[in-house]
Coordinates of C-alpha atoms and ligand atoms in Angstrom, one line a residue:
X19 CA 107.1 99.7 134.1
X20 CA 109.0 102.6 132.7
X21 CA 109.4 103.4 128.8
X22 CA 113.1 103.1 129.3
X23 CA 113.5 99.6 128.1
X24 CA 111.4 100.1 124.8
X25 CA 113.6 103.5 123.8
X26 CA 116.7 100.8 124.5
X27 CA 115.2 98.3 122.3
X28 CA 114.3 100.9 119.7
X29 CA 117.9 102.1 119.2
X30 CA 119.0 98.3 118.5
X31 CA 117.8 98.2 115.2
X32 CA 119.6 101.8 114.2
X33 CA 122.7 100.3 115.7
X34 CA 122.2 97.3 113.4
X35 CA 121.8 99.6 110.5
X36 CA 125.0 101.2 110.8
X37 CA 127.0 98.0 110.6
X38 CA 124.9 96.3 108.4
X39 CA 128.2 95.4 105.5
X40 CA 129.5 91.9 105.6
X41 CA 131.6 91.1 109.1
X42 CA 134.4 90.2 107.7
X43 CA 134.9 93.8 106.0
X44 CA 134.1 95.2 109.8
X45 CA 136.2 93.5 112.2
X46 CA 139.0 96.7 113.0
X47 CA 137.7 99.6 110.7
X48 CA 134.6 100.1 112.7
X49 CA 134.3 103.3 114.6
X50 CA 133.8 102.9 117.8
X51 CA 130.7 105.0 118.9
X52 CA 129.1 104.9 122.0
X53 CA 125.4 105.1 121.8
X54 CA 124.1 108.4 123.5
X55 CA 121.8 108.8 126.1
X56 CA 120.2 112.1 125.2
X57 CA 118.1 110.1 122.2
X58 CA 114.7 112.3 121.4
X59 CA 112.7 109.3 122.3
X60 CA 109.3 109.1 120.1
X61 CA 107.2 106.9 119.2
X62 CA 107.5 105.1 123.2
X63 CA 104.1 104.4 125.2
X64 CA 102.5 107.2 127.2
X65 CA 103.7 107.4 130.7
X66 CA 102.2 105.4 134.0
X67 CA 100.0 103.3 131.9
X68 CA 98.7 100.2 133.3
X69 CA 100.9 97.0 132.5
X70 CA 97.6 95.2 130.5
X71 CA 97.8 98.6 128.2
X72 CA 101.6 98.6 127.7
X73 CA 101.3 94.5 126.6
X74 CA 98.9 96.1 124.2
X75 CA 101.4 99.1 123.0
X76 CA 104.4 96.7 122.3
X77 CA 102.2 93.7 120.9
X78 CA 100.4 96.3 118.7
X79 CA 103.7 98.1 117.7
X80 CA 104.9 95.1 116.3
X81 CA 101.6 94.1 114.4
X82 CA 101.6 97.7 113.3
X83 CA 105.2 96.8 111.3
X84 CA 104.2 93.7 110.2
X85 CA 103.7 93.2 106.0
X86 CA 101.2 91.2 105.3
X87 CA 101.2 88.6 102.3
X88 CA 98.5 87.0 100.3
X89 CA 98.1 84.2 103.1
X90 CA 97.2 86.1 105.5
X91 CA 94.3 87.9 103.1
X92 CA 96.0 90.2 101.1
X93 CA 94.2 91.9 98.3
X94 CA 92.0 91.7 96.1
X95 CA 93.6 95.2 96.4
X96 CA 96.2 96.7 98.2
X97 CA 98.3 99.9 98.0
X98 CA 101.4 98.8 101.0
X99 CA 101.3 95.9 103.2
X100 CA 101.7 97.2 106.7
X101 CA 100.8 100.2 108.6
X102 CA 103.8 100.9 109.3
X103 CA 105.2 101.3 105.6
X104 CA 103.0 105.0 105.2
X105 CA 103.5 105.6 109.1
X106 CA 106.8 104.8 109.8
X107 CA 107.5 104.7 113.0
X108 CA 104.2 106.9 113.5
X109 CA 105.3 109.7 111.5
X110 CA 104.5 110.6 108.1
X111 CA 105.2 108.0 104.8
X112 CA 107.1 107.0 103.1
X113 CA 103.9 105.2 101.9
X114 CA 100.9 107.6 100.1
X115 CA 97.3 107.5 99.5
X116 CA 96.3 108.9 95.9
X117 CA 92.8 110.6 95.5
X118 CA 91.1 111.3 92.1
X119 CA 88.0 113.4 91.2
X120 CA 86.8 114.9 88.5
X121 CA 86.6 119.0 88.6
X122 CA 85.3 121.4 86.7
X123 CA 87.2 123.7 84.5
X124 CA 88.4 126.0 87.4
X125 CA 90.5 122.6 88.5
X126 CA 89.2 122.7 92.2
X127 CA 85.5 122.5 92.0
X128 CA 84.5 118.8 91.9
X129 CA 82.0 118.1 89.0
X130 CA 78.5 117.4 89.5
X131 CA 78.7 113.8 88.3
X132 CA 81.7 111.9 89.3
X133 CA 80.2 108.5 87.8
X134 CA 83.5 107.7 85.4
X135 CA 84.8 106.5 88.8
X136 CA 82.8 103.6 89.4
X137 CA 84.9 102.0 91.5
X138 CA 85.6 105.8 94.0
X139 CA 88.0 108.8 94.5
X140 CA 90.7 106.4 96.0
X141 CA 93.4 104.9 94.1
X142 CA 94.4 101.4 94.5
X143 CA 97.1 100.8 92.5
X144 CA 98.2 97.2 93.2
X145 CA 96.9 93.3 93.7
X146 CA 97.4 90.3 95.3
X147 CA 95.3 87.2 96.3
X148 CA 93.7 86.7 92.9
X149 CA 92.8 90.2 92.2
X150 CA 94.1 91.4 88.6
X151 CA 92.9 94.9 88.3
X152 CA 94.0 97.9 89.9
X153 CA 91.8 100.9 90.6
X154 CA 93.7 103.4 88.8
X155 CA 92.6 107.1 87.4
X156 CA 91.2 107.1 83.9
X157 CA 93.2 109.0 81.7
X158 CA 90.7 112.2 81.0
X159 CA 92.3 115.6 82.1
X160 CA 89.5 116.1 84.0
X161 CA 90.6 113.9 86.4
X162 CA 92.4 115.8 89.4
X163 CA 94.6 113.6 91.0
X164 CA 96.3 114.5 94.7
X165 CA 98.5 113.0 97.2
X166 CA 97.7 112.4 101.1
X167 CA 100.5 111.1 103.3
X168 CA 100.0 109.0 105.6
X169 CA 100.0 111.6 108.5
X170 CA 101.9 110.9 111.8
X171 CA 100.0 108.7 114.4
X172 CA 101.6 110.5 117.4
X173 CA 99.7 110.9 120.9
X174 CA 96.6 110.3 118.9
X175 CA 94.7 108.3 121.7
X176 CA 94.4 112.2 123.3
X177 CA 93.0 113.1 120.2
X178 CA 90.2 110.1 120.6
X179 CA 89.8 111.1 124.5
X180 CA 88.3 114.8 123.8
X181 CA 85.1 115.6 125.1
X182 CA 82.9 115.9 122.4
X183 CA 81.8 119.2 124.6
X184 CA 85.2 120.5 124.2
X185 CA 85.0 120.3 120.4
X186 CA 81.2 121.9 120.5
X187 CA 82.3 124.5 122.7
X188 CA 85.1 125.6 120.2
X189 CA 83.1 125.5 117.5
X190 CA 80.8 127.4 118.8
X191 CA 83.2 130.5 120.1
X192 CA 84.3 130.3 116.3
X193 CA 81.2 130.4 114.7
X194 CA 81.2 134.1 116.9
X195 CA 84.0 135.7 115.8
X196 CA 84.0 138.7 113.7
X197 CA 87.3 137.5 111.6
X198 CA 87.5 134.5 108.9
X199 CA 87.7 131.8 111.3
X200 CA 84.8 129.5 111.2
X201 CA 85.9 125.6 112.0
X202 CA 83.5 123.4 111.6
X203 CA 82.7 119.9 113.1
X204 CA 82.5 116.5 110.1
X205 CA 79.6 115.0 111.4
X206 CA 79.8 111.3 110.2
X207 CA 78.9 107.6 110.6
X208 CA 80.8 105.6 112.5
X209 CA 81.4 102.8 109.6
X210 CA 82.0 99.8 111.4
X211 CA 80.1 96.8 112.8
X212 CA 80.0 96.9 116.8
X213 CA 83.4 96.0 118.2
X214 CA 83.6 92.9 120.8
X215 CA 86.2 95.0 122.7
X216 CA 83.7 98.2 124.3
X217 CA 86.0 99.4 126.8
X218 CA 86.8 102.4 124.3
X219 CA 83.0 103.3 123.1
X220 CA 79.4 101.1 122.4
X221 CA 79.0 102.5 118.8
X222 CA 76.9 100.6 116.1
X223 CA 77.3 101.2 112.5
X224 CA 75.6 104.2 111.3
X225 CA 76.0 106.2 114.6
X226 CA 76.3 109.5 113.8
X227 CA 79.3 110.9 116.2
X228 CA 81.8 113.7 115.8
X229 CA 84.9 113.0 112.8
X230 CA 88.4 113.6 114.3
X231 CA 90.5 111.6 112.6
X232 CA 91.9 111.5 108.8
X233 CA 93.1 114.7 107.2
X234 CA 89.3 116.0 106.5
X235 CA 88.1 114.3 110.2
X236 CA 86.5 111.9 108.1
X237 CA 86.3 109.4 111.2
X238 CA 85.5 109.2 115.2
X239 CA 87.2 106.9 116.3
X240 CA 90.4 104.8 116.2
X241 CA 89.0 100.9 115.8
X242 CA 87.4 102.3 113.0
X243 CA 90.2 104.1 111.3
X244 CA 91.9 100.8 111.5
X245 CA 89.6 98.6 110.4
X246 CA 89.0 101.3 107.0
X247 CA 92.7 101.5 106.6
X248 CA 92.7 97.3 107.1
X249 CA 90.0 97.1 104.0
X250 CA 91.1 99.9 102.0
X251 CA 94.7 99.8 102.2
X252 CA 95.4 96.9 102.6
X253 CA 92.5 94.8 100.8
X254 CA 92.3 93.0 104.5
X255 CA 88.9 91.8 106.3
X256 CA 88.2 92.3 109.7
X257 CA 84.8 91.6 112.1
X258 CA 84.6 95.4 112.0
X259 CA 84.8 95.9 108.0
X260 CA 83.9 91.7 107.2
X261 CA 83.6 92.5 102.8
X262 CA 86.2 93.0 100.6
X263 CA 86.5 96.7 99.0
X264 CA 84.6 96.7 95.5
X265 CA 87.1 95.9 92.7
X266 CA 86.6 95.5 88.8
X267 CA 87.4 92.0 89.1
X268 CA 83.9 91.6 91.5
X269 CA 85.9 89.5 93.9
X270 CA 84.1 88.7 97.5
X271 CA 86.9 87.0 98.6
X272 CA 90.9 86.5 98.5
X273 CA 93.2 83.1 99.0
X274 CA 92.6 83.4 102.2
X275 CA 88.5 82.2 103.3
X276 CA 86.5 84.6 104.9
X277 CA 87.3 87.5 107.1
X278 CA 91.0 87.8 107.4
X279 CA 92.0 88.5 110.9
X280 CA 90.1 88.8 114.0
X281 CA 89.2 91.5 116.2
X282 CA 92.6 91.4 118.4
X283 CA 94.5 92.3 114.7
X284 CA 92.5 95.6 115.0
X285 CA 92.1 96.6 118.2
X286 CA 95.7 96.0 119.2
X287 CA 96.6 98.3 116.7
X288 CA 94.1 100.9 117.1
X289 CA 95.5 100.5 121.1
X290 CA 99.2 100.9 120.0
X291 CA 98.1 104.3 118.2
X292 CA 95.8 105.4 121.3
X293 CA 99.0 104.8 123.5
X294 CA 101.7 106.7 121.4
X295 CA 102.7 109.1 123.9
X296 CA 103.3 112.9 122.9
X297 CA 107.1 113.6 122.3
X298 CA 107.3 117.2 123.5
X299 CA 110.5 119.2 124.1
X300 CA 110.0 122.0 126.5
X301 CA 109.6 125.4 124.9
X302 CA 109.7 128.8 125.1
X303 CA 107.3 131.4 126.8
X304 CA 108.5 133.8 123.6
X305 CA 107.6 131.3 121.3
X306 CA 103.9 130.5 123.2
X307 CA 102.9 134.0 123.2
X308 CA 103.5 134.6 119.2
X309 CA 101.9 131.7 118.4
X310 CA 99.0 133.2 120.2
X311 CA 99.1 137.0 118.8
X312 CA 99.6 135.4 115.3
X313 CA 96.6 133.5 115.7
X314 CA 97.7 130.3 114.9
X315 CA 96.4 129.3 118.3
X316 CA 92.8 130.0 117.4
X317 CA 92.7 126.5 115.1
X318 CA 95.8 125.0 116.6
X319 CA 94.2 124.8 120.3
X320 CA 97.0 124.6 122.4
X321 CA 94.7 121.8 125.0
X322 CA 90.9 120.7 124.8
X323 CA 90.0 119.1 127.9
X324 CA 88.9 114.8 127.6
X325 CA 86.6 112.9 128.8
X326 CA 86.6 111.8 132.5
X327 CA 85.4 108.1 131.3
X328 CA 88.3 107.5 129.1
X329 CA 90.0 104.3 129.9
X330 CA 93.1 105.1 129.7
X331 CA 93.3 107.0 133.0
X332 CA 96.6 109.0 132.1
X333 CA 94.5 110.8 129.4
X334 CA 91.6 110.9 130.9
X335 CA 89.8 114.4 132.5
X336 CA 93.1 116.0 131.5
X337 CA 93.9 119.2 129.5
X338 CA 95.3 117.2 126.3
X339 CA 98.0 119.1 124.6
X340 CA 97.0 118.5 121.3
X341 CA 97.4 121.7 118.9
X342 CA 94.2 121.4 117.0
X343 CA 90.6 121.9 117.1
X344 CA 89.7 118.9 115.4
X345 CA 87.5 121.1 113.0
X346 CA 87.4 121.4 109.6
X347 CA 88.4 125.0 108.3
X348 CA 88.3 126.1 104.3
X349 CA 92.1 126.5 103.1
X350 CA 93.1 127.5 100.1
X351 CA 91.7 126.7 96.8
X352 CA 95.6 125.8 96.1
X353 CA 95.4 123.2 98.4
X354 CA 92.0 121.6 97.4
X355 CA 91.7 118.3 96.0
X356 CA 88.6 118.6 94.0
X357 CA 86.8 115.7 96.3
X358 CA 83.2 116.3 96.5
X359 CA 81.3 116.6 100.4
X360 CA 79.8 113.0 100.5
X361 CA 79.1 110.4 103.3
X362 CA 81.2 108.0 101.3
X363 CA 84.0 110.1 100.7
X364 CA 85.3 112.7 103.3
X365 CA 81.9 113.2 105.2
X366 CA 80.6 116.6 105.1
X367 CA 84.6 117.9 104.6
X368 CA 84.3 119.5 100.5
X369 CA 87.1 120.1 98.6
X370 CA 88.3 122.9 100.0
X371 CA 88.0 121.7 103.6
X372 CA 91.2 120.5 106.1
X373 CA 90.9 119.5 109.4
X374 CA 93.4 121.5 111.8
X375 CA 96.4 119.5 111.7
X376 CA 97.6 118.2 115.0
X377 CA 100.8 119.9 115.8
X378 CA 102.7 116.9 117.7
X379 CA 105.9 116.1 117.0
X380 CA 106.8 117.8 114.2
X381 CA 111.0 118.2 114.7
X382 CA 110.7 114.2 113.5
X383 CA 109.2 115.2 110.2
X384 CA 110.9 116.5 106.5
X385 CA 107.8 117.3 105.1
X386 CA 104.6 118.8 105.9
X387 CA 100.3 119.3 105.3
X388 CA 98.4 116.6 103.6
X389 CA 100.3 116.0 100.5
X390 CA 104.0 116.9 101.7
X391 CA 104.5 119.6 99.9
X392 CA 105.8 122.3 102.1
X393 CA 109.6 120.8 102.9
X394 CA 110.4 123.3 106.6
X395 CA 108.0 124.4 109.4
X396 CA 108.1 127.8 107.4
X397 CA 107.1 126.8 104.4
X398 CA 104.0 125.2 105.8
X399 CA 103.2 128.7 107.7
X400 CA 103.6 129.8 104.0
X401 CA 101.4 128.1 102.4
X402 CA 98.4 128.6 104.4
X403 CA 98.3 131.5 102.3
X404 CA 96.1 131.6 99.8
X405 CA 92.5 132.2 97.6
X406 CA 89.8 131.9 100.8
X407 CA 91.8 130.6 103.1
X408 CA 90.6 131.5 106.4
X409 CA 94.0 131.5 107.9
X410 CA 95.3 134.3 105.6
X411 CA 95.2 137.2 108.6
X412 CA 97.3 134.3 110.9
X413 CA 99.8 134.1 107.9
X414 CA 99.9 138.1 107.1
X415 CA 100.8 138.4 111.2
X416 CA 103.5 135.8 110.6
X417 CA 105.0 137.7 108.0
X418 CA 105.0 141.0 110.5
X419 CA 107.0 140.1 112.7
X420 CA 111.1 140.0 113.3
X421 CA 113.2 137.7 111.9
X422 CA 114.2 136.9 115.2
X423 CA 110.5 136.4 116.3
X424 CA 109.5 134.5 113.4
X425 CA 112.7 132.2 114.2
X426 CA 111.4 131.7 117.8
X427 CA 107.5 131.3 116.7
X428 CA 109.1 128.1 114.3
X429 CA 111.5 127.1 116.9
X430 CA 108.4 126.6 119.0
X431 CA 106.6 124.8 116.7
X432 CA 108.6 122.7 115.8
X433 CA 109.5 121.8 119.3
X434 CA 105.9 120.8 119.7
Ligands
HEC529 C1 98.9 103.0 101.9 C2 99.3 103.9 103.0 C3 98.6 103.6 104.3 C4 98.5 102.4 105.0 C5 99.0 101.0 104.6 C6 97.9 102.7 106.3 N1 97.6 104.0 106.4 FE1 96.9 105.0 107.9 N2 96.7 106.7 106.8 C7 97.1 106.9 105.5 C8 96.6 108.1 105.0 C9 96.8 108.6 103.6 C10 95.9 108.7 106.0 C11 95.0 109.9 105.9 C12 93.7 109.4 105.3 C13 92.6 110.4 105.0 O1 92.7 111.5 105.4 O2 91.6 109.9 104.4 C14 96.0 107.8 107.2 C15 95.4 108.1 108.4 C16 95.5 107.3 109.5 C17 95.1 107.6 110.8 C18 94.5 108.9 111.3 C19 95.5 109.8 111.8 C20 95.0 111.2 112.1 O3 95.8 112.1 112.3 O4 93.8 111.4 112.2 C21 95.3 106.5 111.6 C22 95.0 106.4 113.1 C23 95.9 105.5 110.8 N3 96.0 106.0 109.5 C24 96.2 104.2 111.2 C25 96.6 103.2 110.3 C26 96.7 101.8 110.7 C27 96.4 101.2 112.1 C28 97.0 101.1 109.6 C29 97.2 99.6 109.4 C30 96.0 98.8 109.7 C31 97.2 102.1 108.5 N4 96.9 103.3 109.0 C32 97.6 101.8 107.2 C33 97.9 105.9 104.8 C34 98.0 104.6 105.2
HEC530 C1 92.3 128.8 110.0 C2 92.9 127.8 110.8 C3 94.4 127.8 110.9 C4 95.3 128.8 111.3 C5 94.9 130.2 111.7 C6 96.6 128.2 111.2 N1 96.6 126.9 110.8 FE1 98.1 125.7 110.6 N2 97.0 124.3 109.7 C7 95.6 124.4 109.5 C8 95.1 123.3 108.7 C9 93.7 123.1 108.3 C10 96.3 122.5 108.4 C11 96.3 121.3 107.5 C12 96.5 121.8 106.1 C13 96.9 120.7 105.1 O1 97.3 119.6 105.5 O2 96.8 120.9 103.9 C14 97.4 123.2 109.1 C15 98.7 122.7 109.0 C16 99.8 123.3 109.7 C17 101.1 122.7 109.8 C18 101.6 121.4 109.1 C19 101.5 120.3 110.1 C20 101.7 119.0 109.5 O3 101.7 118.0 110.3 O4 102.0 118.8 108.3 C21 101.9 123.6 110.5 C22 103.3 123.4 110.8 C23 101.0 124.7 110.9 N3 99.7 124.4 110.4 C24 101.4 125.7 111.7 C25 100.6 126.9 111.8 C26 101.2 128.1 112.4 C27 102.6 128.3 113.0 C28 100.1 129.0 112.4 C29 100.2 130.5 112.7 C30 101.2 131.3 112.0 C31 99.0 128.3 111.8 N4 99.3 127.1 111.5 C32 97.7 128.9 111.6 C33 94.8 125.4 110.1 C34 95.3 126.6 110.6

């Protein structure tokens, strides 16, 4: 089946929107538009994938929307109540993640003993199902507290397919070069019990595999980032991540018994983010070429190659497209967030530390890096500038060139 009908069915509800007054009021002032045929379809499934996979994409695209309530397990604690609300429609937000640590006087180094957090660096500001206590940062100026979006989802099932040789290799041309480029790979656990479903991967807990996913690469793989995002964000149990997250109120459980959804809940959701296709625009050979004698194209790899054994055959022993190493690379101390390298934090990723952000997608987006800060494609280029940031020769060549070229090198970019 083609992704034609779903890009139909997603412009229903912005057709709703746009008459959404009483219908009385409507009847012969409405304009009458018809609806175009050149949409810049995003967020549709990937291409020629099999029919079982895009039952998957649309059951898990709903679920992904979905708010959950304190029926269905919600809480102890809880920041939003669907994935959807901090990646809507797979881009980035509305909805946010706040992190807190404490740092020493310079206001980026974390501290040596972080221990007035009992509960960790993550906010979690809100409760339901019996909880009465939010996690919330203790008023000590100490404290440095930071923002992270939640990032786009986009085309991330070619992130999950890369060979991990792909990612050793590139790390290891890096580690060779005579300039400040130096990505690194997180080495972490993979954090969840075994998943039922091992058509994706056979990890057990504690498996110690290559990060790729989360703004420091905190975690390999996508079951897992769903179950973490299920517990932490939104206070709901899975087989994968079966206890509630530690809360002041020492709850184990919510109003709803036991572990709150099964493993479908997860892995049709991890599958509706591995089958997000990539929403590319074709671009410019001008464009290409400065976005390689800038350098950006050192961290933002334009393609790694996957692994022949992925399941998904469309992304499988392919060139992905992806824009990013997957490593982690030191940025500037103006964008640290004072977290401290730990297993239970960010993996081996320190303060200072940011994985190469995927460039997919991007014309969707209004703001950009972890926190949102930089507001144009510019401003981002911008602000990789900075106190040790190894990307301050890419940013220097950026500011070299034309007007016209830098133009075209954005244009590019955001065309990505
Ligand atoms: C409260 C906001 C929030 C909710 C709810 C939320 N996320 Fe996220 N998501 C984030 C943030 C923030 C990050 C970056 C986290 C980090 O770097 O530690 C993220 C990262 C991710 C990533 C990694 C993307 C990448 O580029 O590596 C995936 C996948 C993801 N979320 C999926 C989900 C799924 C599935 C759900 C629902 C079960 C969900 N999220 C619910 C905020 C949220
Ligand atoms: C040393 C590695 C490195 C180089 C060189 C580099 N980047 Fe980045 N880039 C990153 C990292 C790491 C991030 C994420 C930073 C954050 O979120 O705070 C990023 C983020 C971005 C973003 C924001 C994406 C988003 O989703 O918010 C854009 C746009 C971008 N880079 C474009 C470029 C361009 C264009 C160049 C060349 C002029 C370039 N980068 C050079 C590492 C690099």
């Amino acid at each position: 089946m083609s992704p034609r009908p779903r890009a139909l069915f997603s412009f229903i509800p912005l057709a709703m929107l746009a008459c959404s007054s009483p219908p009385e009021e409507t009847t012969s002032a409405r304009p009458t538009r018809t609806p175009t045929t050149s949409v810049d379809a995003f967020d549709v499934p990937i291409a020629g994938i099999t029919s079982e996979f895009l039952a998957d994409f649309n059951d898990g695209d709903l679920l992904f929307s979905t708010p959950l309530r304190d029926s269905d397990g919600l809480g102890p604690l809880y920041t939003r109540t669907s994935c959807g609300s901090c990646h809507d429609k797979a881009n980035r937000g509305p909805g946010l993640v706040q992190k807190m640590a404490l740092v020493e006087d310079d206001g980026v180094t974390p501290a040596s003993d972080q221990s007035e957090l009992a509960y960790g660096h993550t906010v979690h500001p809100l409760t339901a199902g019996g909880g009465m206590t939010p996690i919330l940062p203790p008023d000590d100026p100490k404290v440095k507290v930071t923002t992270r979006f939640g990032p786009p989802v986009l085309g991330r099932g070619y992130l999950e397919a890369v060979s991990d040789d792909e990612i050793l290799r590139v790390e290891a041309e890096q580690a060779a070069r005579d300039d400040e480029i130096h990505g690194r790979i997180n080495w972490v656990s993979y954090a969840s019990e075994h998943n039922e479903d091992t058509r994706f991967h056979d990890y057990d807990r504690g498996d110690t595999l290559i990060g790729r996913f989360g703004l420091k690469a905190r975690v390999p793989a996508l079951d897992d980032f769903t179950a973490d995002a299920f517990q932490g964000d939104m206070g709901i149990t899975s087989p994968l991540r079966p206890t509630e997250f530690k809360n002041p109120d020492g709850l184990t459980d919510d109003q709803k018994p036991g572990i709150d959804v099964g493993f479908d809940s997860v892995n049709l959701r991890a599958n509706y983010v591995r089958l997000i296709a990539i929403p590319r625009r074709t671009s410019d050979s001008t464009g290409a070429a400065l976005f390689e004698s800038t350098q950006c194209s050192v961290c933002h790899v334009p393609s790694l190659h996957t692994r022949a054994d992925y399941p998904v055959s469309a992304l499988a022993d392919i060139d992905a497209p992806v824009y990013t190493d997957l490593l982690l690379h030191r940025m500037s101390d103006e964008l640290a967030d004072g977290l401290p390298a730990d297993p239970g934090v960010d993996g081996q990723a320190d303060s200072f530390s940011w994985r190469t952000a995927p460039l997919i997608g991007l014309r969707f987006d209004r703001t950009f890096l972890h926190d949102g800060r930089a507001k144009s494609v510019t401003e981002a280029i911008e602000l990789h500038r900075g106190a040790h940031s190894e990307a301050n020769a890419s940013v220097d060549a950026f500011d070299a060139l034309t007007a016209d070229d830098q133009a075209s090198l954005v244009n590019f970019v955001e065309g990505l």
